[in-house]
């Protein structure tokens, strides 16, 4: 059982998959929802401060490098463009916009992407982490409900 929790923890740290994949995994393999939720939240939040503090610096550093420069420059431009669009749309509600961006489990959203956007927008560190935390909690609730419903529906179909 410890191995399954470790997998939930590690999967929740993977970009793009995050807890959106970790919670369904844990529920499908018989782990209790509450403990799966807690482990996935912790795993998903651990990278957030590091992403905020270092991702932008790494992208800026690599933007002029021969092999990775084009990709890093593209990431920076895409991030700035998306961030400015979000900022213009959200106005003073940037905190709530970031929380919802991270919290609604759609492809390309999540703590990794949201934290990188917050870094590129020069949002306050504390506000960024709190918005991402709220979003991760929301996404975890949504995925928990969907996972339980999905497992129940699958069991009803198979059983």
PDB file of C-alpha atoms in Angstrom:
ATOM      1  CA  UNK A   1       0.000   0.000   0.000  1.00  0.00           C
ATOM      2  CA  UNK A   2       2.895   2.368   0.729  1.00  0.00           C
ATOM      3  CA  UNK A   3       4.098   1.846  -2.839  1.00  0.00           C
ATOM      4  CA  UNK A   4       0.711   3.029  -4.194  1.00  0.00           C
ATOM      5  CA  UNK A   5       0.856   6.165  -2.037  1.00  0.00           C
ATOM      6  CA  UNK A   6       4.386   6.848  -3.248  1.00  0.00           C
ATOM      7  CA  UNK A   7       3.167   6.552  -6.847  1.00  0.00           C
ATOM      8  CA  UNK A   8       0.285   8.971  -6.087  1.00  0.00           C
ATOM      9  CA  UNK A   9       2.799  11.393  -4.559  1.00  0.00           C
ATOM     10  CA  UNK A  10       5.237  11.203  -7.478  1.00  0.00           C
ATOM     11  CA  UNK A  11       2.567  11.337 -10.208  1.00  0.00           C
ATOM     12  CA  UNK A  12       1.092  14.451  -8.606  1.00  0.00           C
ATOM     13  CA  UNK A  13       4.485  16.167  -9.061  1.00  0.00           C
ATOM     14  CA  UNK A  14       4.671  15.497 -12.821  1.00  0.00           C
ATOM     15  CA  UNK A  15       3.896  18.521 -15.038  1.00  0.00           C
ATOM     16  CA  UNK A  16       0.606  18.367 -16.959  1.00  0.00           C
ATOM     17  CA  UNK A  17      -0.490  15.204 -15.115  1.00  0.00           C
ATOM     18  CA  UNK A  18      -0.315  16.487 -11.532  1.00  0.00           C
ATOM     19  CA  UNK A  19      -3.100  15.472  -9.173  1.00  0.00           C
ATOM     20  CA  UNK A  20      -5.488  15.217 -12.121  1.00  0.00           C
ATOM     21  CA  UNK A  21      -3.870  11.854 -12.801  1.00  0.00           C
ATOM     22  CA  UNK A  22      -2.772  10.982  -9.270  1.00  0.00           C
ATOM     23  CA  UNK A  23      -6.194  11.035  -7.620  1.00  0.00           C
ATOM     24  CA  UNK A  24      -7.898   8.799 -10.204  1.00  0.00           C
ATOM     25  CA  UNK A  25      -4.936   6.418  -9.929  1.00  0.00           C
ATOM     26  CA  UNK A  26      -5.248   6.197  -6.150  1.00  0.00           C
ATOM     27  CA  UNK A  27      -9.024   5.716  -6.200  1.00  0.00           C
ATOM     28  CA  UNK A  28      -8.856   3.139  -9.003  1.00  0.00           C
ATOM     29  CA  UNK A  29      -6.317   1.101  -7.054  1.00  0.00           C
ATOM     30  CA  UNK A  30      -8.390   1.041  -3.892  1.00  0.00           C
ATOM     31  CA  UNK A  31      -6.751   3.746  -1.790  1.00  0.00           C
ATOM     32  CA  UNK A  32      -9.099   5.751   0.432  1.00  0.00           C
ATOM     33  CA  UNK A  33     -10.111   9.016  -1.230  1.00  0.00           C
ATOM     34  CA  UNK A  34      -9.271  11.278   1.705  1.00  0.00           C
ATOM     35  CA  UNK A  35      -5.685  10.040   2.132  1.00  0.00           C
ATOM     36  CA  UNK A  36      -5.154   9.972  -1.657  1.00  0.00           C
ATOM     37  CA  UNK A  37      -6.367  13.590  -1.778  1.00  0.00           C
ATOM     38  CA  UNK A  38      -3.958  14.712   0.957  1.00  0.00           C
ATOM     39  CA  UNK A  39      -0.939  12.917  -0.543  1.00  0.00           C
ATOM     40  CA  UNK A  40      -1.707  14.274  -4.034  1.00  0.00           C
ATOM     41  CA  UNK A  41      -2.118  17.840  -2.715  1.00  0.00           C
ATOM     42  CA  UNK A  42       1.235  17.693  -0.939  1.00  0.00           C
ATOM     43  CA  UNK A  43       2.968  16.235  -3.993  1.00  0.00           C
ATOM     44  CA  UNK A  44       1.392  18.784  -6.328  1.00  0.00           C
ATOM     45  CA  UNK A  45       2.350  21.768  -4.139  1.00  0.00           C
ATOM     46  CA  UNK A  46       6.000  20.862  -3.451  1.00  0.00           C
ATOM     47  CA  UNK A  47       7.287  22.087  -6.869  1.00  0.00           C
ATOM     48  CA  UNK A  48       5.323  25.387  -6.751  1.00  0.00           C
ATOM     49  CA  UNK A  49       7.860  27.568  -4.856  1.00  0.00           C
ATOM     50  CA  UNK A  50      10.728  26.222  -6.968  1.00  0.00           C
ATOM     51  CA  UNK A  51       8.851  26.915 -10.206  1.00  0.00           C
ATOM     52  CA  UNK A  52       8.036  30.449  -9.067  1.00  0.00           C
ATOM     53  CA  UNK A  53      11.586  31.222  -7.982  1.00  0.00           C
ATOM     54  CA  UNK A  54      13.612  29.502 -10.717  1.00  0.00           C
ATOM     55  CA  UNK A  55      11.617  28.707 -13.891  1.00  0.00           C
ATOM     56  CA  UNK A  56      11.640  32.243 -15.270  1.00  0.00           C
ATOM     57  CA  UNK A  57      15.358  32.615 -14.561  1.00  0.00           C
ATOM     58  CA  UNK A  58      16.117  29.320 -16.306  1.00  0.00           C
ATOM     59  CA  UNK A  59      14.014  30.291 -19.341  1.00  0.00           C
ATOM     60  CA  UNK A  60      15.704  33.695 -19.561  1.00  0.00           C
ATOM     61  CA  UNK A  61      19.128  32.095 -19.180  1.00  0.00           C
ATOM     62  CA  UNK A  62      18.446  29.536 -21.935  1.00  0.00           C
ATOM     63  CA  UNK A  63      16.782  31.934 -24.380  1.00  0.00           C
ATOM     64  CA  UNK A  64      20.051  32.705 -26.156  1.00  0.00           C
ATOM     65  CA  UNK A  65      21.550  29.195 -26.078  1.00  0.00           C
ATOM     66  CA  UNK A  66      22.086  27.419 -29.434  1.00  0.00           C
ATOM     67  CA  UNK A  67      20.062  24.226 -28.992  1.00  0.00           C
ATOM     68  CA  UNK A  68      17.386  25.236 -26.492  1.00  0.00           C
ATOM     69  CA  UNK A  69      17.155  28.956 -27.255  1.00  0.00           C
ATOM     70  CA  UNK A  70      14.218  28.877 -29.652  1.00  0.00           C
ATOM     71  CA  UNK A  71      12.101  26.734 -27.336  1.00  0.00           C
ATOM     72  CA  UNK A  72      12.959  28.785 -24.251  1.00  0.00           C
ATOM     73  CA  UNK A  73      12.241  32.030 -26.122  1.00  0.00           C
ATOM     74  CA  UNK A  74       8.932  30.613 -27.327  1.00  0.00           C
ATOM     75  CA  UNK A  75       8.012  29.673 -23.729  1.00  0.00           C
ATOM     76  CA  UNK A  76       8.849  33.168 -22.519  1.00  0.00           C
ATOM     77  CA  UNK A  77       6.880  34.874 -25.306  1.00  0.00           C
ATOM     78  CA  UNK A  78       3.914  32.539 -24.874  1.00  0.00           C
ATOM     79  CA  UNK A  79       3.965  33.053 -21.119  1.00  0.00           C
ATOM     80  CA  UNK A  80       4.174  36.830 -21.386  1.00  0.00           C
ATOM     81  CA  UNK A  81       1.439  36.968 -24.009  1.00  0.00           C
ATOM     82  CA  UNK A  82      -0.867  34.681 -22.032  1.00  0.00           C
ATOM     83  CA  UNK A  83      -0.073  36.469 -18.805  1.00  0.00           C
ATOM     84  CA  UNK A  84      -0.831  39.887 -20.243  1.00  0.00           C
ATOM     85  CA  UNK A  85      -4.090  38.586 -21.700  1.00  0.00           C
ATOM     86  CA  UNK A  86      -5.058  37.094 -18.336  1.00  0.00           C
ATOM     87  CA  UNK A  87      -4.072  40.312 -16.577  1.00  0.00           C
ATOM     88  CA  UNK A  88      -6.126  42.440 -18.988  1.00  0.00           C
ATOM     89  CA  UNK A  89      -9.156  40.184 -18.628  1.00  0.00           C
ATOM     90  CA  UNK A  90      -8.909  39.705 -14.865  1.00  0.00           C
ATOM     91  CA  UNK A  91      -7.906  43.234 -13.952  1.00  0.00           C
ATOM     92  CA  UNK A  92      -7.673  43.411 -10.189  1.00  0.00           C
ATOM     93  CA  UNK A  93      -9.104  39.896  -9.876  1.00  0.00           C
ATOM     94  CA  UNK A  94      -5.837  38.265 -10.895  1.00  0.00           C
ATOM     95  CA  UNK A  95      -5.672  36.185  -7.705  1.00  0.00           C
ATOM     96  CA  UNK A  96      -9.107  34.662  -8.352  1.00  0.00           C
ATOM     97  CA  UNK A  97      -8.325  34.209 -12.053  1.00  0.00           C
ATOM     98  CA  UNK A  98      -5.138  32.297 -11.183  1.00  0.00           C
ATOM     99  CA  UNK A  99      -6.982  30.200  -8.594  1.00  0.00           C
ATOM    100  CA  UNK A 100      -9.632  29.235 -11.153  1.00  0.00           C
ATOM    101  CA  UNK A 101      -7.040  28.643 -13.874  1.00  0.00           C
ATOM    102  CA  UNK A 102      -5.237  26.158 -11.641  1.00  0.00           C
ATOM    103  CA  UNK A 103      -8.429  24.750 -10.114  1.00  0.00           C
ATOM    104  CA  UNK A 104     -10.449  23.842 -13.185  1.00  0.00           C
ATOM    105  CA  UNK A 105      -8.936  20.573 -14.388  1.00  0.00           C
ATOM    106  CA  UNK A 106      -8.523  21.166 -18.109  1.00  0.00           C
ATOM    107  CA  UNK A 107      -5.564  20.209 -20.299  1.00  0.00           C
ATOM    108  CA  UNK A 108      -2.721  22.718 -19.974  1.00  0.00           C
ATOM    109  CA  UNK A 109      -3.885  24.143 -16.670  1.00  0.00           C
ATOM    110  CA  UNK A 110      -2.551  23.293 -13.239  1.00  0.00           C
ATOM    111  CA  UNK A 111      -0.056  24.317 -10.602  1.00  0.00           C
ATOM    112  CA  UNK A 112       2.972  24.130 -12.892  1.00  0.00           C
ATOM    113  CA  UNK A 113       1.470  26.295 -15.625  1.00  0.00           C
ATOM    114  CA  UNK A 114      -0.251  28.650 -13.183  1.00  0.00           C
ATOM    115  CA  UNK A 115       2.902  29.214 -11.148  1.00  0.00           C
ATOM    116  CA  UNK A 116       4.960  29.879 -14.256  1.00  0.00           C
ATOM    117  CA  UNK A 117       2.336  32.397 -15.421  1.00  0.00           C
ATOM    118  CA  UNK A 118       2.354  34.072 -12.007  1.00  0.00           C
ATOM    119  CA  UNK A 119       6.141  34.320 -12.143  1.00  0.00           C
ATOM    120  CA  UNK A 120       6.077  35.837 -15.625  1.00  0.00           C
ATOM    121  CA  UNK A 121       3.409  38.312 -14.488  1.00  0.00           C
ATOM    122  CA  UNK A 122       5.558  39.331 -11.517  1.00  0.00           C
ATOM    123  CA  UNK A 123       2.778  38.436  -9.093  1.00  0.00           C
ATOM    124  CA  UNK A 124       3.651  38.498  -5.426  1.00  0.00           C
ATOM    125  CA  UNK A 125       5.165  35.190  -4.246  1.00  0.00           C
ATOM    126  CA  UNK A 126       2.722  34.757  -1.366  1.00  0.00           C
ATOM    127  CA  UNK A 127      -0.328  35.550  -3.520  1.00  0.00           C
ATOM    128  CA  UNK A 128       0.896  33.169  -6.236  1.00  0.00           C
ATOM    129  CA  UNK A 129       1.400  30.290  -3.828  1.00  0.00           C
ATOM    130  CA  UNK A 130      -1.945  30.901  -2.091  1.00  0.00           C
ATOM    131  CA  UNK A 131      -3.832  31.126  -5.409  1.00  0.00           C
ATOM    132  CA  UNK A 132      -2.155  27.943  -6.632  1.00  0.00           C
ATOM    133  CA  UNK A 133      -2.909  26.210  -3.327  1.00  0.00           C
ATOM    134  CA  UNK A 134      -6.571  27.180  -3.576  1.00  0.00           C
ATOM    135  CA  UNK A 135      -6.637  25.992  -7.174  1.00  0.00           C
ATOM    136  CA  UNK A 136      -4.982  22.685  -6.308  1.00  0.00           C
ATOM    137  CA  UNK A 137      -7.499  22.135  -3.483  1.00  0.00           C
ATOM    138  CA  UNK A 138     -10.362  22.882  -5.888  1.00  0.00           C
ATOM    139  CA  UNK A 139      -8.947  20.629  -8.625  1.00  0.00           C
ATOM    140  CA  UNK A 140      -8.457  17.883  -6.032  1.00  0.00           C
ATOM    141  CA  UNK A 141     -12.100  18.106  -4.969  1.00  0.00           C
ATOM    142  CA  UNK A 142     -13.292  18.003  -8.567  1.00  0.00           C
ATOM    143  CA  UNK A 143     -11.041  15.067  -9.439  1.00  0.00           C
ATOM    144  CA  UNK A 144     -12.001  13.235  -6.248  1.00  0.00           C
ATOM    145  CA  UNK A 145     -15.702  13.457  -7.081  1.00  0.00           C
ATOM    146  CA  UNK A 146     -15.126  12.505 -10.724  1.00  0.00           C
ATOM    147  CA  UNK A 147     -12.874   9.612  -9.703  1.00  0.00           C
ATOM    148  CA  UNK A 148     -15.372   8.180  -7.239  1.00  0.00           C
ATOM    149  CA  UNK A 149     -18.197   8.550  -9.750  1.00  0.00           C
ATOM    150  CA  UNK A 150     -16.051   7.026 -12.487  1.00  0.00           C
ATOM    151  CA  UNK A 151     -14.991   4.052 -10.376  1.00  0.00           C
ATOM    152  CA  UNK A 152     -18.603   3.518  -9.247  1.00  0.00           C
ATOM    153  CA  UNK A 153     -19.885   3.701 -12.822  1.00  0.00           C
ATOM    154  CA  UNK A 154     -17.144   1.356 -14.032  1.00  0.00           C
ATOM    155  CA  UNK A 155     -17.979  -1.084 -11.227  1.00  0.00           C
ATOM    156  CA  UNK A 156     -21.676  -0.963 -12.120  1.00  0.00           C
ATOM    157  CA  UNK A 157     -20.917  -1.655 -15.782  1.00  0.00           C
ATOM    158  CA  UNK A 158     -18.453  -4.489 -15.115  1.00  0.00           C
ATOM    159  CA  UNK A 159     -20.170  -5.915 -12.042  1.00  0.00           C
TER     160      UNK A 159
END
